[in-house]
Short mmCIF file of C-alpha atoms and ligand atoms in Angstrom, two decimals:
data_model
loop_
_atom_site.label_atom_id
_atom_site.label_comp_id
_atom_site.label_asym_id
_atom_site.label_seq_id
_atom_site.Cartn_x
_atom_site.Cartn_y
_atom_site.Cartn_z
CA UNK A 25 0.00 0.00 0.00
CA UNK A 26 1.48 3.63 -0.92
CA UNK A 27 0.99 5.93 2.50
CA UNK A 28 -0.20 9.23 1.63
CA UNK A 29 -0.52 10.04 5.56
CA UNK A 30 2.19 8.02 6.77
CA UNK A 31 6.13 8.22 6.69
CA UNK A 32 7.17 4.89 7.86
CA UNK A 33 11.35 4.73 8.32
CA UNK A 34 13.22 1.50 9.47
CA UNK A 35 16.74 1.40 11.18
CA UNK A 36 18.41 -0.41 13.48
CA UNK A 37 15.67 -2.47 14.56
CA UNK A 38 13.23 0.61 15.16
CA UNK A 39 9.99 1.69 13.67
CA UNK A 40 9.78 5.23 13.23
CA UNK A 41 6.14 6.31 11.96
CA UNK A 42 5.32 10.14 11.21
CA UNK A 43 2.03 11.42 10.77
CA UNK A 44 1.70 13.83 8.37
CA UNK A 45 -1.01 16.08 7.40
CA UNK A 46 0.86 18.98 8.74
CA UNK A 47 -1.70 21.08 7.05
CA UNK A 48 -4.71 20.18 9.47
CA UNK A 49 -1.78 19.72 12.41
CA UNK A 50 -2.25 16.00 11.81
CA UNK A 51 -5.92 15.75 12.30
CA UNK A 52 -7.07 12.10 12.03
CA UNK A 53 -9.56 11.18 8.82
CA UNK A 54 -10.34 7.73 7.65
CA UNK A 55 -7.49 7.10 6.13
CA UNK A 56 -5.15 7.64 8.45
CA UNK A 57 -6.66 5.00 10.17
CA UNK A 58 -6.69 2.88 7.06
CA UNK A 59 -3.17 3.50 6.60
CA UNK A 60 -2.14 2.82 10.06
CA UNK A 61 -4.41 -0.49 10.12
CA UNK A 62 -2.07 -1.60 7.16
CA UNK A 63 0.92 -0.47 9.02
CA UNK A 64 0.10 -2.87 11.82
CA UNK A 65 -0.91 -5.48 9.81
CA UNK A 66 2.67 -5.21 8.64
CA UNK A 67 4.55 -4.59 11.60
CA UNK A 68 2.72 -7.66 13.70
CA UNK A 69 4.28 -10.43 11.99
CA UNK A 70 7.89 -8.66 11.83
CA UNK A 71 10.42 -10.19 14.75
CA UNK A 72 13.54 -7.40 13.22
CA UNK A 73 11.82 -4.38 14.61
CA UNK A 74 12.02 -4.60 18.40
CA UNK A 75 10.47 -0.94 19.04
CA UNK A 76 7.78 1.29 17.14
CA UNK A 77 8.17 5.09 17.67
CA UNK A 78 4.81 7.25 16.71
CA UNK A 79 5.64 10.81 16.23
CA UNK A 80 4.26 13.45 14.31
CA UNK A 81 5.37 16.26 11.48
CA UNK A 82 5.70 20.63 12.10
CA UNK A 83 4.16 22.00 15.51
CA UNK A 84 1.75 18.97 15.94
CA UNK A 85 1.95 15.26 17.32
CA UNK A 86 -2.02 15.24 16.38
CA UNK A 87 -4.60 17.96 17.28
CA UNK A 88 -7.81 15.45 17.39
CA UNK A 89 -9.86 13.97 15.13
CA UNK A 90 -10.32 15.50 11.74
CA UNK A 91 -13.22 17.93 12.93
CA UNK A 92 -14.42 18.43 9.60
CA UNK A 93 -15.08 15.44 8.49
CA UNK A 94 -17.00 14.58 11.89
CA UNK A 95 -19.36 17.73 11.39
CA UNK A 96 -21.80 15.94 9.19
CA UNK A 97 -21.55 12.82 10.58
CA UNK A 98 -24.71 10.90 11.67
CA UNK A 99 -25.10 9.01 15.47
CA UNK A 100 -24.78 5.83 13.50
CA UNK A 101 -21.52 6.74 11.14
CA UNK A 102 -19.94 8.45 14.66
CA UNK A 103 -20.85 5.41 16.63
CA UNK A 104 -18.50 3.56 13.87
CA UNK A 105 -15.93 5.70 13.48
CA UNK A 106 -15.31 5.70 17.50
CA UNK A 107 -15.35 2.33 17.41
CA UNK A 108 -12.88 1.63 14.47
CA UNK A 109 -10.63 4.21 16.39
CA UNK A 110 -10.69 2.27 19.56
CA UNK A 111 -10.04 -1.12 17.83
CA UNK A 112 -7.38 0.37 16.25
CA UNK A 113 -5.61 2.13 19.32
CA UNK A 114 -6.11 -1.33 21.35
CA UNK A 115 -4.55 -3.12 18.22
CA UNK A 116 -1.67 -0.68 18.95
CA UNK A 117 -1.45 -0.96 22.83
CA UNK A 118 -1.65 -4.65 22.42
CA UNK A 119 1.36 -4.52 19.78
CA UNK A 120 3.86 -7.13 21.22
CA UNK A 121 6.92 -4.35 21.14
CA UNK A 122 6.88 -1.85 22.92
CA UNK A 123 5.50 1.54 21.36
CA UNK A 124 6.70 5.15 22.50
CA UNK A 125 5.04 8.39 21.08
CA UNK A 126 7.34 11.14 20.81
CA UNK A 127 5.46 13.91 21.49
CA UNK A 128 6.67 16.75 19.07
CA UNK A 129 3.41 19.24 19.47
CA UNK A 130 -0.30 19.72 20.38
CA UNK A 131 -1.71 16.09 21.45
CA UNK A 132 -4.81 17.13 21.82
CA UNK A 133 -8.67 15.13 21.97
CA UNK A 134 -7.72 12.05 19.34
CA UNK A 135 -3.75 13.07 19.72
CA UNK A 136 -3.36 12.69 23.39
CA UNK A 137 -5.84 9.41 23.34
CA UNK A 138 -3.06 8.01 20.36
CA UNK A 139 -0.24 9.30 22.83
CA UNK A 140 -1.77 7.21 25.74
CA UNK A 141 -2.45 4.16 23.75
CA UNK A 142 1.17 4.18 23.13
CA UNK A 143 3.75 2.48 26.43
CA UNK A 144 4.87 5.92 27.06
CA UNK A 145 5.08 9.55 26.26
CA UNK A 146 8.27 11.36 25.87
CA UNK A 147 7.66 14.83 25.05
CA UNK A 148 8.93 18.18 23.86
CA UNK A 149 9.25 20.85 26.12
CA UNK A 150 6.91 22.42 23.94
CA UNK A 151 4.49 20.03 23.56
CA UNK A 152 0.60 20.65 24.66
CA UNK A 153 -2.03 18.23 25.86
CA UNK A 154 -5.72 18.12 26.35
CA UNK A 155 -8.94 16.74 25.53
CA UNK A 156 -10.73 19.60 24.95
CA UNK A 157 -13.62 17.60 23.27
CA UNK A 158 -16.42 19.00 25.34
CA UNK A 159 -15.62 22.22 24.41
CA UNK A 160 -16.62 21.10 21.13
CA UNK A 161 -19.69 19.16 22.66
CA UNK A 162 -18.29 16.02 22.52
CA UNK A 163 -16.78 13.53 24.71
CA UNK A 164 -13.42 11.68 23.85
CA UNK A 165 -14.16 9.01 21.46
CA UNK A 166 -11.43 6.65 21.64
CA UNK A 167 -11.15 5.53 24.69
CA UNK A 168 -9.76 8.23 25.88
CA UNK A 169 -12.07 8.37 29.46
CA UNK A 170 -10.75 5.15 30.28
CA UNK A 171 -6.79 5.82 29.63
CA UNK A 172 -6.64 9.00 30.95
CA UNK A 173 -7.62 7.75 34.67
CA UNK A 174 -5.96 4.62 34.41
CA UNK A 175 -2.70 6.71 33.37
CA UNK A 176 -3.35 10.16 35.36
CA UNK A 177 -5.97 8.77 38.19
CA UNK A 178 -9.36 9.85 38.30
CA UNK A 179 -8.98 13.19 40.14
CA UNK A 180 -6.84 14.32 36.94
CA UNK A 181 -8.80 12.69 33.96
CA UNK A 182 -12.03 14.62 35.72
CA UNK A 183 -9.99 17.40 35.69
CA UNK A 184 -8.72 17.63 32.29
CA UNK A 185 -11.87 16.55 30.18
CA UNK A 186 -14.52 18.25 32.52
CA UNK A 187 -12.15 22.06 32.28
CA UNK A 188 -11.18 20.96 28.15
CA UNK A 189 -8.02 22.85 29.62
CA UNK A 190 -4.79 22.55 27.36
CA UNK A 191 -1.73 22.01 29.56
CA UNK A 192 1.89 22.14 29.43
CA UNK A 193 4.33 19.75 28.84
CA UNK A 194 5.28 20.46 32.22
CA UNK A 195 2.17 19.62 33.62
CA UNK A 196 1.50 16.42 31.81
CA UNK A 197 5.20 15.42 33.17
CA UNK A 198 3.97 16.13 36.99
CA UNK A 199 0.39 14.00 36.46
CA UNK A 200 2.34 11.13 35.08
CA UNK A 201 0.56 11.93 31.38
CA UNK A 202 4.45 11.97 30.14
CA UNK A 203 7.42 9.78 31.33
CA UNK A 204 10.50 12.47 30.53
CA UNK A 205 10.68 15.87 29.05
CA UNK A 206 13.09 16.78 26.05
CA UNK A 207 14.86 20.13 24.37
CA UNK A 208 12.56 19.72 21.28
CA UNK A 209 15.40 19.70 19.11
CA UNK A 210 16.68 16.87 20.64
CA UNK A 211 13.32 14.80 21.33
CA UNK A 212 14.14 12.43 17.96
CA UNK A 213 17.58 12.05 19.22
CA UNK A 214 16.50 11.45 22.89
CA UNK A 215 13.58 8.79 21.66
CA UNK A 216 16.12 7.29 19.88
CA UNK A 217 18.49 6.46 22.14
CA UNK A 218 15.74 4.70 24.63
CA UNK A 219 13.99 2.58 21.85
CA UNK A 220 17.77 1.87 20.73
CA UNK A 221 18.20 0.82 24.74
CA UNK A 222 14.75 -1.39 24.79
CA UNK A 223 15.91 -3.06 21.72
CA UNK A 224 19.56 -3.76 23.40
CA UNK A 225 17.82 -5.79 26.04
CA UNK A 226 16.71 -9.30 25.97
CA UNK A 227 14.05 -9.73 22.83
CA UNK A 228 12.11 -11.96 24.68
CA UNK A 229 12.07 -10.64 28.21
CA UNK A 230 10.82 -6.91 26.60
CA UNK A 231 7.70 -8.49 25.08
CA UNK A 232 6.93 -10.58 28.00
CA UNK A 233 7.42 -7.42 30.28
CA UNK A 234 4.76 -5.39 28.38
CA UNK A 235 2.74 -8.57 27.97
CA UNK A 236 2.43 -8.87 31.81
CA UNK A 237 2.24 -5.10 33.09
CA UNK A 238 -0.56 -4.51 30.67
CA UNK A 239 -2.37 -7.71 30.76
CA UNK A 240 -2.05 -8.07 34.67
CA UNK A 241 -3.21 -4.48 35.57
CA UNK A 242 -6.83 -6.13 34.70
CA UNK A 243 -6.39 -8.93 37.01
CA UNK A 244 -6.50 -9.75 40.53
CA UNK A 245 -2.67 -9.24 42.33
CA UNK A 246 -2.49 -13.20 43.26
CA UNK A 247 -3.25 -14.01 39.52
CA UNK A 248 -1.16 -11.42 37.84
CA UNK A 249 1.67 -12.86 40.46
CA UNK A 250 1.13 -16.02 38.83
CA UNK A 251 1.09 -14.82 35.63
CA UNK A 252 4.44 -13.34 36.31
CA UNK A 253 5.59 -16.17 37.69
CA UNK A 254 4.94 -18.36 34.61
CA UNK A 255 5.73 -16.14 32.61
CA UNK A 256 9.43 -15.80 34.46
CA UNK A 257 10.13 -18.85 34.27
CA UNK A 258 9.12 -19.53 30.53
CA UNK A 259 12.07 -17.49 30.17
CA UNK A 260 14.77 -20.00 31.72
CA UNK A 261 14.36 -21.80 28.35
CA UNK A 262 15.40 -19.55 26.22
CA UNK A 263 18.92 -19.53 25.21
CA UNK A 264 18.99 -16.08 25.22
CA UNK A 265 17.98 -15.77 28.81
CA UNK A 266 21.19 -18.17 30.09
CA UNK A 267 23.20 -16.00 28.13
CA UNK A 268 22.42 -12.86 29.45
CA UNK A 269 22.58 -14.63 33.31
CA UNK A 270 26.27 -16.38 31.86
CA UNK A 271 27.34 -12.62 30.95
CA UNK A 272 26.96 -10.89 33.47
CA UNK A 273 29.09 -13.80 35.90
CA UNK A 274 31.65 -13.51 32.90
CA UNK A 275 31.57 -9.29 33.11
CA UNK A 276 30.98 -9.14 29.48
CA UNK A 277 28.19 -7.98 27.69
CA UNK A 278 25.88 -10.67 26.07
CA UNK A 279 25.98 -11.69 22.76
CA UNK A 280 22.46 -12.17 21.16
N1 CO8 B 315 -9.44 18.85 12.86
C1 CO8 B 315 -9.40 19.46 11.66
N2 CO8 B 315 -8.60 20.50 11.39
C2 CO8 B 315 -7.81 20.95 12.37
C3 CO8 B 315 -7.79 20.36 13.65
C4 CO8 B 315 -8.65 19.25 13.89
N3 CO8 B 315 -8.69 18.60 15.06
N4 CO8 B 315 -6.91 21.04 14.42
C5 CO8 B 315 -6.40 22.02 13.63
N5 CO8 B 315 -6.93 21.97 12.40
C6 CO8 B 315 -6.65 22.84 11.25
C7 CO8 B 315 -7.21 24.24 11.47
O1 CO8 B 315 -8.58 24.29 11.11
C8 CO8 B 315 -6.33 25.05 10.53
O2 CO8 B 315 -6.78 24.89 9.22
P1 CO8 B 315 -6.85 26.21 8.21
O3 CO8 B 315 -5.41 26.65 8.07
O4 CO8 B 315 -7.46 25.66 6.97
O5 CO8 B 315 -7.68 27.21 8.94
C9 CO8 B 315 -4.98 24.35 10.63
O6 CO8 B 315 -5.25 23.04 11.16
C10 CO8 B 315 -4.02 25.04 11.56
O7 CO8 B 315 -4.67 25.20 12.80
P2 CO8 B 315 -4.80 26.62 13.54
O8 CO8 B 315 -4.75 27.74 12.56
O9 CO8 B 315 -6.00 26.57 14.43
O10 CO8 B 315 -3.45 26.61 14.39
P3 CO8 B 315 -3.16 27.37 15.76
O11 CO8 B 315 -1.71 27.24 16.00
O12 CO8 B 315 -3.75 28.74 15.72
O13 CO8 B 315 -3.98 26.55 16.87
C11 CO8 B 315 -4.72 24.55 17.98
C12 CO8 B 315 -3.60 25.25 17.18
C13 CO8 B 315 -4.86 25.24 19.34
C14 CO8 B 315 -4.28 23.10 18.18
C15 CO8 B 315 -6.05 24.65 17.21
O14 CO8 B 315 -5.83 24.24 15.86
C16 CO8 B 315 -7.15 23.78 17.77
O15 CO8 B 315 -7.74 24.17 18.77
N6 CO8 B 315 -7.42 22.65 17.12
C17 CO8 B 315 -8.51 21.76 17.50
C18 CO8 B 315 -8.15 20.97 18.74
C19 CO8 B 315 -9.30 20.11 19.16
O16 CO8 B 315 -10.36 20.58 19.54
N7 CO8 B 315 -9.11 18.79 19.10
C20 CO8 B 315 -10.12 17.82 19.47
C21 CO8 B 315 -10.88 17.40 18.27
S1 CO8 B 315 -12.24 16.34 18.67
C22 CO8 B 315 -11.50 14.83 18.89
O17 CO8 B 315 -10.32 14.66 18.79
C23 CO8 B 315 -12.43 13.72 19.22
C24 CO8 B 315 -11.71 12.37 19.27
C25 CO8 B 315 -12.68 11.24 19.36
C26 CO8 B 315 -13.35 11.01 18.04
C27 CO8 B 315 -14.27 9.84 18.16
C28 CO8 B 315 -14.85 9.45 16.80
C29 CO8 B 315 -16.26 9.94 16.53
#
């Protein structure tokens, strides 16, 4: 499929992917999410590309949703086009590499609900964030009442959607919205250099880590304990984990 929305760029065993309809400040439409279905369905099978980075191109990560095209839409085409969103953003949270969105801009309404289906936010000093839907009249429409209090807690996801306030980069770095702040004209270079130390670590134990944090936050602490537990000691038949273990005894780094 030719991307008209999406820069896609592989190195080093990262996934860079750049949204750009700088004109609109990266406003989603159908066929973004078309295009970034595709994307997955390309990336999923792919065991070279140990971390996906979502970023965005000029002053924006994403603004929202593509509020033209929503305008005219009717309760049934909206009820769709939330849902296709959300199935698409769970698709993405429930990638088995880690994902980081490196927050260039404005992630606002859609933008910052992307940015939170992503691992974690790195962002630009500069960078803005809000869900400023009901200023519009709307609610978020991608899941983005649920993330938001898992990510922020509830006193801060009432606070944010209820006031449709924008807030700094700053300020999304204090309520946990965003895991480190960056010069913004080092943010690629910063990004970089974490996905580039995910991917050095062991390519099984990364997976299994996200696998676990995000499926056991849904469970009961005695079950997710098991789950680790299983899960930890799947792990003592891989080569790769022995290795790592033999390594460090031997001071060296590991070779896999
Ligand atoms: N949709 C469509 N176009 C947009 C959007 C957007 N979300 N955001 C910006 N644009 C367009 C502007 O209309 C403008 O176009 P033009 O040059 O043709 O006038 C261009 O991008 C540049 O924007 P501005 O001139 O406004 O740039 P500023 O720097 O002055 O302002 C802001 C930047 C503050 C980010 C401002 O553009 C803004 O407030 N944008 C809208 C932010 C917003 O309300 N986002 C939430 C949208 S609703 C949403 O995301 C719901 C998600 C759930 C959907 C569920 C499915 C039904």
């Amino acid at each position: 499929m030719e991307y008209k929305i999406l820069k896609i760029f592989i190195a080093d065993r990262i996934a860079t992917m750049t949204i750009s309809r700088p004109a609109v400040l990266n406003a989603l439409n159908p066929e973004f999410f078309k295009e970034f279905n595709h994307f997955l369905d390309d990336l999923e099978p792919r065991d070279d590309i140990r971390v996906l980075i979502i970023t965005g191109e000029g002053k924006a990560f994403v603004a929202g949703a593509d509020i033209a095209g929503m305008s005219d839409m009717t309760e049934e085409q909206s009820f769709d086009f939330s849902r296709e969103g959300q199935d698409i953003f769970l698709r993405l949270e429930n990638l088995r590499i880690p994902v980081i969105a490196a927050v260039n801009g404005y992630a606002l309404g859609g933008g910052c609900e992307l940015a939170m289906a992503c691992d974690f936010r790195i962002a630009s000093r500069l960078a803005k964030f809000g869900q400023p839907e009901i200023s519009l009249g709307l609610i978020p429409g991608y899941a983005g009442t649920q993330r938001l209090s898992r990510i922020t807690g509830i006193g801060n996801a009432l606070y944010l959607i209820l006031t449709a306030e924008t807030i700094s980069a700053e300020d999304a770095l204090r309520i946990g919205l965003v895991q480190k702040l960056c010069e913004p004209e080092t943010l690629m270079e910063e990004v970089m250099k974490l996905a580039s130390k995910i991917a050095s670590n062991g390519s099984q134990a990364v997976p299994v880590s996200k696998k676990i944090i995000r499926e056991g936050i849904a469970l009961p602490f005695e079950e997710a304990s098991i789950l680790e537990a299983n899960e930890f000691s799947k792990l003592f038949s891989q080569p790769e984990t022995k290795e790592g273990m033999k390594a460090f005894m031997e001071k060296r780094k590991p070779v896999w």
